[in-house]
Amino acid sequence: MNIRNKVLFKTALLSISLVLTSASAISAVIPMMLNQLSGVSSSLIESVVTIPSFSMMLFVLLSGPISSRLGKKNTVLLGLSLVVIGGILPMLTTNITWILALRLVLGAGLGMFNSLAVSLISDFFEGDERAQLVGFQSAVQGLGSSLATFVAGQLALIDWQFAFLCYAITIPIALLFFLVIPEPERGEPTVSSTGTGHRSGGVSIPVLGLGAALFLFMTFIMIVYTKTGIMIAEKSMSNAGFLGTALTLFSLSTMIAGFLFGRIYKWFRNYAPFISSLLTATGFVLLWFAQNVTLVTVAMLIIGFSFALFIPYIFTILTKIVPKGSETLSISIAMVGSNLGAFASPYVIKLVGMLFGNETASFAFLVSAIVFMIAALICLGIAIREKGSKTQAAVHN
């Protein structure tokens, strides 16, 4: 493969990651839908943003069996086709049931090639080149989310239904992938050291704990997407149309943090989740106090940056603690926790609001600030305890 073709090959391979985190791109239309779809509950309309996470969660688990039957290339193409159908067709209806059904189709498509976006890189590249492309893949996700959010926000200024056209970018991506990427050769099944041909290891309690942590984290982080527009309307802020741009900046801040994660982790190690949780709590306090879109944007930048530090930390720890042979299953469980939290977010937040007799968006931000402050204290305690354990071990040695 010459360098020109190699650049095209890498571009086609990475391009599918542009849409992987685009499910929340249409967040800016939530206030518009609330105004136009009378009689539909706010939590149901907020689910338009979060419900793809439910089907994505299921198809992350099913993508392995599907790709073993269809092949990886065909599985990716099928997933991209579902993204086109479930992403664009909601613009043709105002029926909330049809919109939610199509958003489930979108999530199924995204889940189908979520893990393949990384494994395909491992199929075609190795060594430093593979590591470099995996880093690029994460950055491309952030870039794609930012672009989709910006385009959706601009289209929503014409009509909220037009925002769903942002998923049209999937069509040229699918065409490029179809024309350039071949089906990778299938490797032999991995055999364990016992020679039985079965993978060893299982899912440990810490893995389930990390999955639960991701569930809680995503439950309360998703209100940035579902409640910010509602809060701006509640407080009658001027320049409400800037929300689409603010969400784009939120996505860009997550991308920047992703690039910097390696260096930040090297500096702070086990204190990284404490810093992330503390920054997130600070961002939510600013959202709670905010009286103008400028402060809202600053708060979202802080939350977006800290959000992108927590998730890779969890997966970094996960890859260190899982038993050999159970990495894929453990990562899938963590992804299930993350997607389930995103899906459940509107209903959990609504339940908390009902329990306290305050269902405003501002109160939801206050609750999230408290949750992340408690999380910061817990993470600090864990980090101090682990540092003490390492010191004692060093003394004994």
Coordinates of C-alpha atoms in Angstrom, one line a residue:
M1 CA 0.0 0.0 0.0
N2 CA 1.6 3.3 -1.1
I3 CA 1.5 6.4 1.2
R4 CA -1.3 8.0 -0.7
N5 CA -3.5 4.9 -0.4
K6 CA -2.4 4.5 3.2
V7 CA -3.6 8.0 4.1
L8 CA -6.9 7.2 2.4
F9 CA -7.1 3.9 4.2
K10 CA -6.6 5.5 7.6
T11 CA -9.1 8.2 6.8
A12 CA -11.7 5.7 5.9
L13 CA -11.0 3.6 9.0
L14 CA -11.2 6.6 11.3
S15 CA -14.2 8.2 9.6
I16 CA -16.7 5.8 11.2
S17 CA -15.7 7.2 14.6
L18 CA -17.1 10.7 13.6
V19 CA -20.6 9.5 14.3
L20 CA -19.9 7.2 17.3
T21 CA -20.8 9.9 20.0
S22 CA -23.3 11.9 17.9
A23 CA -26.5 10.6 19.7
S24 CA -26.6 13.8 21.8
A25 CA -26.0 16.1 18.9
I26 CA -29.7 17.2 18.7
S27 CA -29.8 18.3 22.4
A28 CA -30.4 21.9 21.4
V29 CA -33.9 21.0 20.0
I30 CA -35.3 19.8 23.4
P31 CA -36.7 23.3 24.4
M32 CA -38.3 23.6 20.9
M33 CA -39.9 20.2 21.2
L34 CA -41.3 21.0 24.6
N35 CA -42.9 24.1 23.1
Q36 CA -44.4 22.4 20.0
L37 CA -45.3 18.9 21.3
S38 CA -48.0 19.9 23.8
G39 CA -49.2 17.1 26.1
V40 CA -45.9 15.2 26.0
S41 CA -44.0 15.0 29.3
S42 CA -40.6 16.7 29.6
S43 CA -38.9 13.4 30.7
L44 CA -40.2 11.7 27.5
I45 CA -38.9 14.5 25.3
E46 CA -35.6 14.4 27.1
S47 CA -35.4 10.7 26.3
V48 CA -35.0 11.7 22.6
V49 CA -31.4 12.5 23.6
T50 CA -30.8 9.6 26.0
I51 CA -32.8 6.6 24.6
P52 CA -30.2 5.7 21.9
S53 CA -28.0 4.7 24.8
F54 CA -30.4 1.8 25.7
S55 CA -30.3 0.1 22.3
M56 CA -26.6 1.0 22.0
M57 CA -26.0 -0.8 25.3
L58 CA -27.7 -4.0 23.9
F59 CA -25.9 -4.0 20.6
V60 CA -22.5 -3.4 22.1
L61 CA -23.0 -6.8 23.6
L62 CA -24.4 -8.3 20.4
S63 CA -21.9 -6.8 18.0
G64 CA -19.4 -9.7 18.7
P65 CA -21.9 -12.5 17.7
I66 CA -23.2 -10.4 14.8
S67 CA -19.7 -9.7 13.4
S68 CA -18.7 -13.4 13.7
R69 CA -21.6 -14.2 11.4
L70 CA -21.6 -11.3 9.0
G71 CA -17.9 -10.3 9.1
K72 CA -16.6 -7.0 10.6
K73 CA -17.0 -4.9 7.4
N74 CA -20.6 -5.9 6.8
T75 CA -21.4 -5.3 10.5
V76 CA -20.0 -1.8 10.3
L77 CA -21.9 -1.1 7.1
L78 CA -25.1 -2.5 8.6
G79 CA -24.6 -0.3 11.7
L80 CA -24.0 2.8 9.5
S81 CA -27.2 2.0 7.5
L82 CA -29.2 1.9 10.8
V83 CA -27.6 5.3 11.8
V84 CA -28.8 6.8 8.5
I85 CA -32.3 5.5 9.0
G86 CA -32.7 6.2 12.7
G87 CA -30.8 9.5 12.5
I88 CA -32.5 11.2 9.6
L89 CA -36.1 9.9 9.5
P90 CA -37.2 11.6 12.7
M91 CA -37.3 14.9 10.8
L92 CA -40.3 13.5 8.9
T93 CA -42.6 13.2 11.9
T94 CA -43.8 15.0 15.0
N95 CA -45.1 11.8 16.6
I96 CA -43.0 11.2 19.8
T97 CA -43.5 7.4 19.6
W98 CA -42.1 7.3 16.1
I99 CA -39.2 9.6 17.0
L100 CA -38.3 7.5 20.0
A101 CA -38.5 4.3 18.0
L102 CA -36.2 5.7 15.3
R103 CA -33.8 6.9 18.0
L104 CA -33.6 3.4 19.2
V105 CA -32.7 2.3 15.7
L106 CA -29.9 5.0 15.8
G107 CA -28.5 3.6 19.0
A108 CA -28.6 0.0 17.7
G109 CA -26.6 1.1 14.7
L110 CA -24.0 2.9 16.8
G111 CA -23.7 0.0 19.2
M112 CA -23.2 -2.4 16.4
F113 CA -19.8 -0.9 15.4
N114 CA -18.8 0.8 18.6
S115 CA -16.2 -1.7 19.6
L116 CA -15.3 -2.5 16.0
A117 CA -14.0 1.1 15.5
V118 CA -11.1 0.1 17.7
S119 CA -10.7 -3.5 16.9
L120 CA -10.4 -2.8 13.2
I121 CA -7.4 -0.7 13.9
S122 CA -5.8 -3.6 15.6
D123 CA -6.6 -5.9 12.7
F124 CA -4.8 -3.7 10.1
F125 CA -2.0 -2.0 12.2
E126 CA 0.4 -2.9 14.9
G127 CA 3.0 -1.3 17.2
D128 CA 3.4 2.4 17.4
E129 CA 1.3 3.0 14.4
R130 CA -1.6 1.2 16.0
A131 CA -1.2 3.2 19.3
Q132 CA -1.2 6.4 17.3
L133 CA -4.3 5.5 15.5
V134 CA -6.2 4.5 18.6
G135 CA -5.4 7.9 20.0
F136 CA -6.6 9.5 16.8
Q137 CA -9.8 7.4 17.0
S138 CA -10.7 8.9 20.4
A139 CA -10.0 12.5 19.1
V140 CA -12.1 11.9 16.0
Q141 CA -15.0 10.9 18.2
G142 CA -14.8 14.3 20.0
L143 CA -14.4 16.1 16.7
G144 CA -17.4 14.3 15.2
S145 CA -19.6 15.1 18.3
S146 CA -18.6 18.8 18.1
L147 CA -19.3 19.1 14.4
A148 CA -22.6 17.2 14.6
T149 CA -23.8 19.3 17.5
F150 CA -22.8 22.6 15.7
V151 CA -24.5 21.5 12.5
A152 CA -27.7 20.4 14.3
G153 CA -27.8 23.7 16.3
Q154 CA -27.6 25.7 13.1
L155 CA -30.2 23.6 11.3
A156 CA -32.5 23.9 14.3
L157 CA -32.6 27.7 13.8
I158 CA -34.5 27.0 10.6
D159 CA -36.8 24.3 12.1
W160 CA -36.2 21.9 15.0
Q161 CA -37.0 18.9 12.7
F162 CA -34.2 19.9 10.4
A163 CA -31.6 19.2 13.1
F164 CA -31.9 15.5 12.4
L165 CA -30.3 16.1 9.0
C166 CA -26.9 16.3 10.8
Y167 CA -26.8 12.5 10.5
A168 CA -26.6 12.8 6.7
I169 CA -22.8 12.9 7.1
T170 CA -23.1 9.1 7.7
I171 CA -23.9 8.5 4.0
P172 CA -20.5 9.6 2.5
I173 CA -18.8 7.9 5.5
A174 CA -20.5 4.6 4.7
L175 CA -19.6 4.9 1.0
L176 CA -15.9 5.7 1.8
F177 CA -15.7 2.7 4.2
F178 CA -17.4 0.4 1.7
L179 CA -15.0 1.3 -1.2
V180 CA -11.7 1.4 0.8
I181 CA -11.8 -1.0 3.7
P182 CA -11.6 -4.8 3.1
E183 CA -12.8 -7.5 5.3
P184 CA -9.9 -8.3 7.7
E185 CA -8.5 -11.8 7.9
R186 CA -10.0 -13.8 10.7
G187 CA -7.5 -14.9 13.3
E188 CA -7.4 -18.2 15.1
P189 CA -9.2 -18.4 18.5
T190 CA -7.1 -17.4 21.4
V191 CA -6.1 -20.4 23.5
S192 CA -5.5 -20.2 27.2
S193 CA -2.3 -21.4 28.9
T194 CA -4.2 -24.5 30.0
G195 CA -4.6 -25.5 26.4
T196 CA -8.4 -26.0 26.7
G197 CA -9.2 -23.5 24.0
H198 CA -11.4 -21.4 26.3
R199 CA -10.6 -18.0 27.7
S200 CA -9.9 -17.9 31.3
G201 CA -11.0 -15.4 33.9
G202 CA -14.3 -13.9 34.9
V203 CA -15.9 -10.7 35.9
S204 CA -14.7 -9.5 39.3
I205 CA -16.5 -7.4 41.9
P206 CA -14.2 -4.3 41.2
V207 CA -15.3 -4.5 37.5
L208 CA -19.0 -4.4 38.6
G209 CA -18.1 -1.5 40.9
L210 CA -16.6 0.4 38.0
G211 CA -19.6 -0.3 35.9
A212 CA -21.8 1.1 38.7
A213 CA -19.6 4.2 39.0
L214 CA -20.0 4.8 35.3
F215 CA -23.8 4.4 35.6
L216 CA -24.0 7.1 38.3
F217 CA -21.6 9.3 36.5
M218 CA -23.5 9.2 33.2
T219 CA -26.9 9.6 35.0
F220 CA -25.9 13.0 36.4
I221 CA -23.7 14.2 33.6
M222 CA -26.4 13.7 30.9
I223 CA -28.4 16.6 32.4
V224 CA -26.0 18.9 30.7
Y225 CA -27.6 17.8 27.4
T226 CA -31.2 17.5 28.6
K227 CA -31.7 20.3 31.1
T228 CA -29.5 23.2 30.0
G229 CA -31.9 24.4 27.3
I230 CA -34.8 24.1 29.7
M231 CA -32.9 26.1 32.4
I232 CA -32.2 28.8 29.9
A233 CA -35.9 29.0 29.1
E234 CA -36.8 28.9 32.8
K235 CA -34.6 31.9 33.5
S236 CA -35.6 33.7 30.3
M237 CA -32.0 34.3 29.3
S238 CA -31.2 36.3 26.3
N239 CA -29.2 34.8 23.3
A240 CA -30.8 31.4 23.9
G241 CA -29.9 30.5 20.4
F242 CA -26.3 30.3 21.5
L243 CA -27.0 27.0 23.2
G244 CA -26.1 25.0 20.1
T245 CA -22.7 26.7 20.0
A246 CA -22.2 26.2 23.8
L247 CA -22.9 22.4 23.3
T248 CA -20.4 22.4 20.5
L249 CA -17.8 24.0 22.8
F250 CA -18.7 21.4 25.4
S251 CA -17.8 18.7 23.0
L252 CA -14.6 20.4 22.0
S253 CA -13.5 20.7 25.6
T254 CA -14.0 16.9 26.0
M255 CA -11.8 16.4 22.9
I256 CA -9.0 18.6 24.3
A257 CA -9.1 16.8 27.6
G258 CA -8.9 13.5 25.8
F259 CA -5.7 14.6 24.1
L260 CA -4.3 15.8 27.5
F261 CA -5.4 12.8 29.6
G262 CA -2.2 10.9 29.3
R263 CA -0.2 13.8 30.6
I264 CA -2.7 14.6 33.4
Y265 CA -2.8 10.9 34.5
K266 CA 1.0 10.9 34.6
W267 CA 1.0 13.9 36.8
F268 CA -1.8 13.0 39.2
R269 CA -2.3 9.2 39.0
N270 CA -5.0 8.1 41.4
Y271 CA -5.9 11.7 42.3
A272 CA -7.2 12.2 38.7
P273 CA -10.8 11.1 39.5
F274 CA -10.8 13.4 42.6
I275 CA -9.8 16.4 40.4
S276 CA -12.3 15.4 37.7
S277 CA -15.2 15.1 40.2
L278 CA -14.3 18.3 41.9
L279 CA -14.2 20.2 38.6
T280 CA -17.5 18.7 37.6
A281 CA -19.1 19.7 40.9
T282 CA -17.7 23.3 40.3
G283 CA -19.2 23.4 36.8
F284 CA -22.6 22.3 38.1
V285 CA -22.6 25.0 40.8
L286 CA -21.9 27.6 38.2
L287 CA -24.8 26.2 36.1
W288 CA -27.0 26.5 39.2
F289 CA -26.0 30.1 39.8
A290 CA -25.9 31.1 36.1
Q291 CA -28.1 34.1 35.0
N292 CA -26.7 34.5 31.5
V293 CA -25.6 32.3 28.6
T294 CA -21.9 33.4 29.0
L295 CA -21.7 31.8 32.4
V296 CA -23.6 28.8 31.2
T297 CA -21.0 28.3 28.5
V298 CA -18.1 28.6 30.9
A299 CA -19.7 26.0 33.2
M300 CA -20.2 23.7 30.3
L301 CA -16.5 24.0 29.3
I302 CA -15.4 23.1 32.8
I303 CA -17.8 20.1 32.9
G304 CA -16.9 18.9 29.4
F305 CA -13.2 19.0 30.3
S306 CA -13.5 17.2 33.6
F307 CA -16.0 14.7 32.1
A308 CA -13.4 13.6 29.6
L309 CA -10.9 12.9 32.3
F310 CA -13.0 10.6 34.4
I311 CA -14.1 8.1 31.6
P312 CA -10.6 7.2 30.3
Y313 CA -9.4 6.9 33.9
I314 CA -12.0 4.3 34.6
F315 CA -11.1 2.3 31.5
T316 CA -7.4 2.6 32.2
I317 CA -7.9 1.1 35.7
L318 CA -10.3 -1.5 34.2
T319 CA -7.6 -2.8 31.8
K320 CA -5.2 -3.2 34.8
I321 CA -7.5 -5.1 37.2
V322 CA -9.4 -7.5 34.9
P323 CA -8.4 -11.2 34.9
K324 CA -6.5 -12.2 31.8
G325 CA -8.9 -13.4 29.1
S326 CA -11.9 -11.4 30.3
E327 CA -11.0 -7.9 29.0
T328 CA -13.7 -7.8 26.3
L329 CA -16.5 -8.9 28.6
S330 CA -15.3 -6.5 31.4
I331 CA -15.2 -3.5 29.0
S332 CA -18.6 -4.5 27.7
I333 CA -20.0 -4.5 31.2
A334 CA -18.5 -1.0 31.8
M335 CA -20.0 0.2 28.5
V336 CA -23.4 -1.2 29.6
G337 CA -23.2 0.7 32.9
S338 CA -22.3 3.9 31.0
N339 CA -25.1 3.6 28.5
L340 CA -27.7 2.5 31.0
G341 CA -26.9 5.5 33.1
A342 CA -27.3 7.8 30.1
F343 CA -30.6 6.2 29.2
A344 CA -32.0 6.3 32.8
S345 CA -30.9 9.9 33.4
P346 CA -34.2 11.7 32.7
Y347 CA -36.2 9.3 34.8
V348 CA -33.8 9.3 37.8
I349 CA -33.6 13.1 37.7
K350 CA -37.4 13.3 37.5
L351 CA -37.8 11.0 40.5
V352 CA -35.3 13.0 42.6
G353 CA -37.2 16.2 41.7
M354 CA -40.5 14.7 42.7
L355 CA -39.1 13.4 46.0
F356 CA -37.9 16.9 46.9
G357 CA -40.8 18.8 45.3
N358 CA -38.7 20.7 42.9
E359 CA -38.5 19.6 39.3
T360 CA -36.8 22.7 37.9
A361 CA -33.6 22.3 35.8
S362 CA -31.7 24.6 38.2
F363 CA -32.5 22.2 41.1
A364 CA -31.3 19.2 39.0
F365 CA -27.9 21.1 38.5
L366 CA -27.7 21.6 42.3
V367 CA -28.4 17.9 43.0
S368 CA -25.6 17.0 40.5
A369 CA -23.2 19.4 42.1
I370 CA -23.8 17.7 45.5
V371 CA -23.5 14.2 44.0
F372 CA -20.1 15.0 42.4
M373 CA -18.9 16.8 45.5
I374 CA -19.6 13.6 47.5
A375 CA -17.9 11.6 44.7
A376 CA -14.8 13.9 44.9
L377 CA -14.5 13.2 48.7
I378 CA -14.8 9.5 48.1
C379 CA -12.2 9.5 45.3
L380 CA -9.9 11.6 47.6
G381 CA -10.3 9.1 50.4
I382 CA -9.5 6.1 48.0
A383 CA -6.5 7.9 46.6
I384 CA -5.1 8.7 50.1
R385 CA -5.7 5.1 51.2
E386 CA -3.9 3.6 48.2
K387 CA -1.0 6.0 48.6
G388 CA -0.7 4.9 52.3
S389 CA -0.9 1.2 51.3
K390 CA 2.0 1.7 48.8
T391 CA 4.0 3.6 51.4
Q392 CA 3.6 0.7 53.9
A393 CA 4.5 -1.9 51.2
A394 CA 7.6 0.1 50.4
V395 CA 8.6 0.2 54.1
H396 CA 8.1 -3.5 54.5
N397 CA 10.1 -4.3 51.4

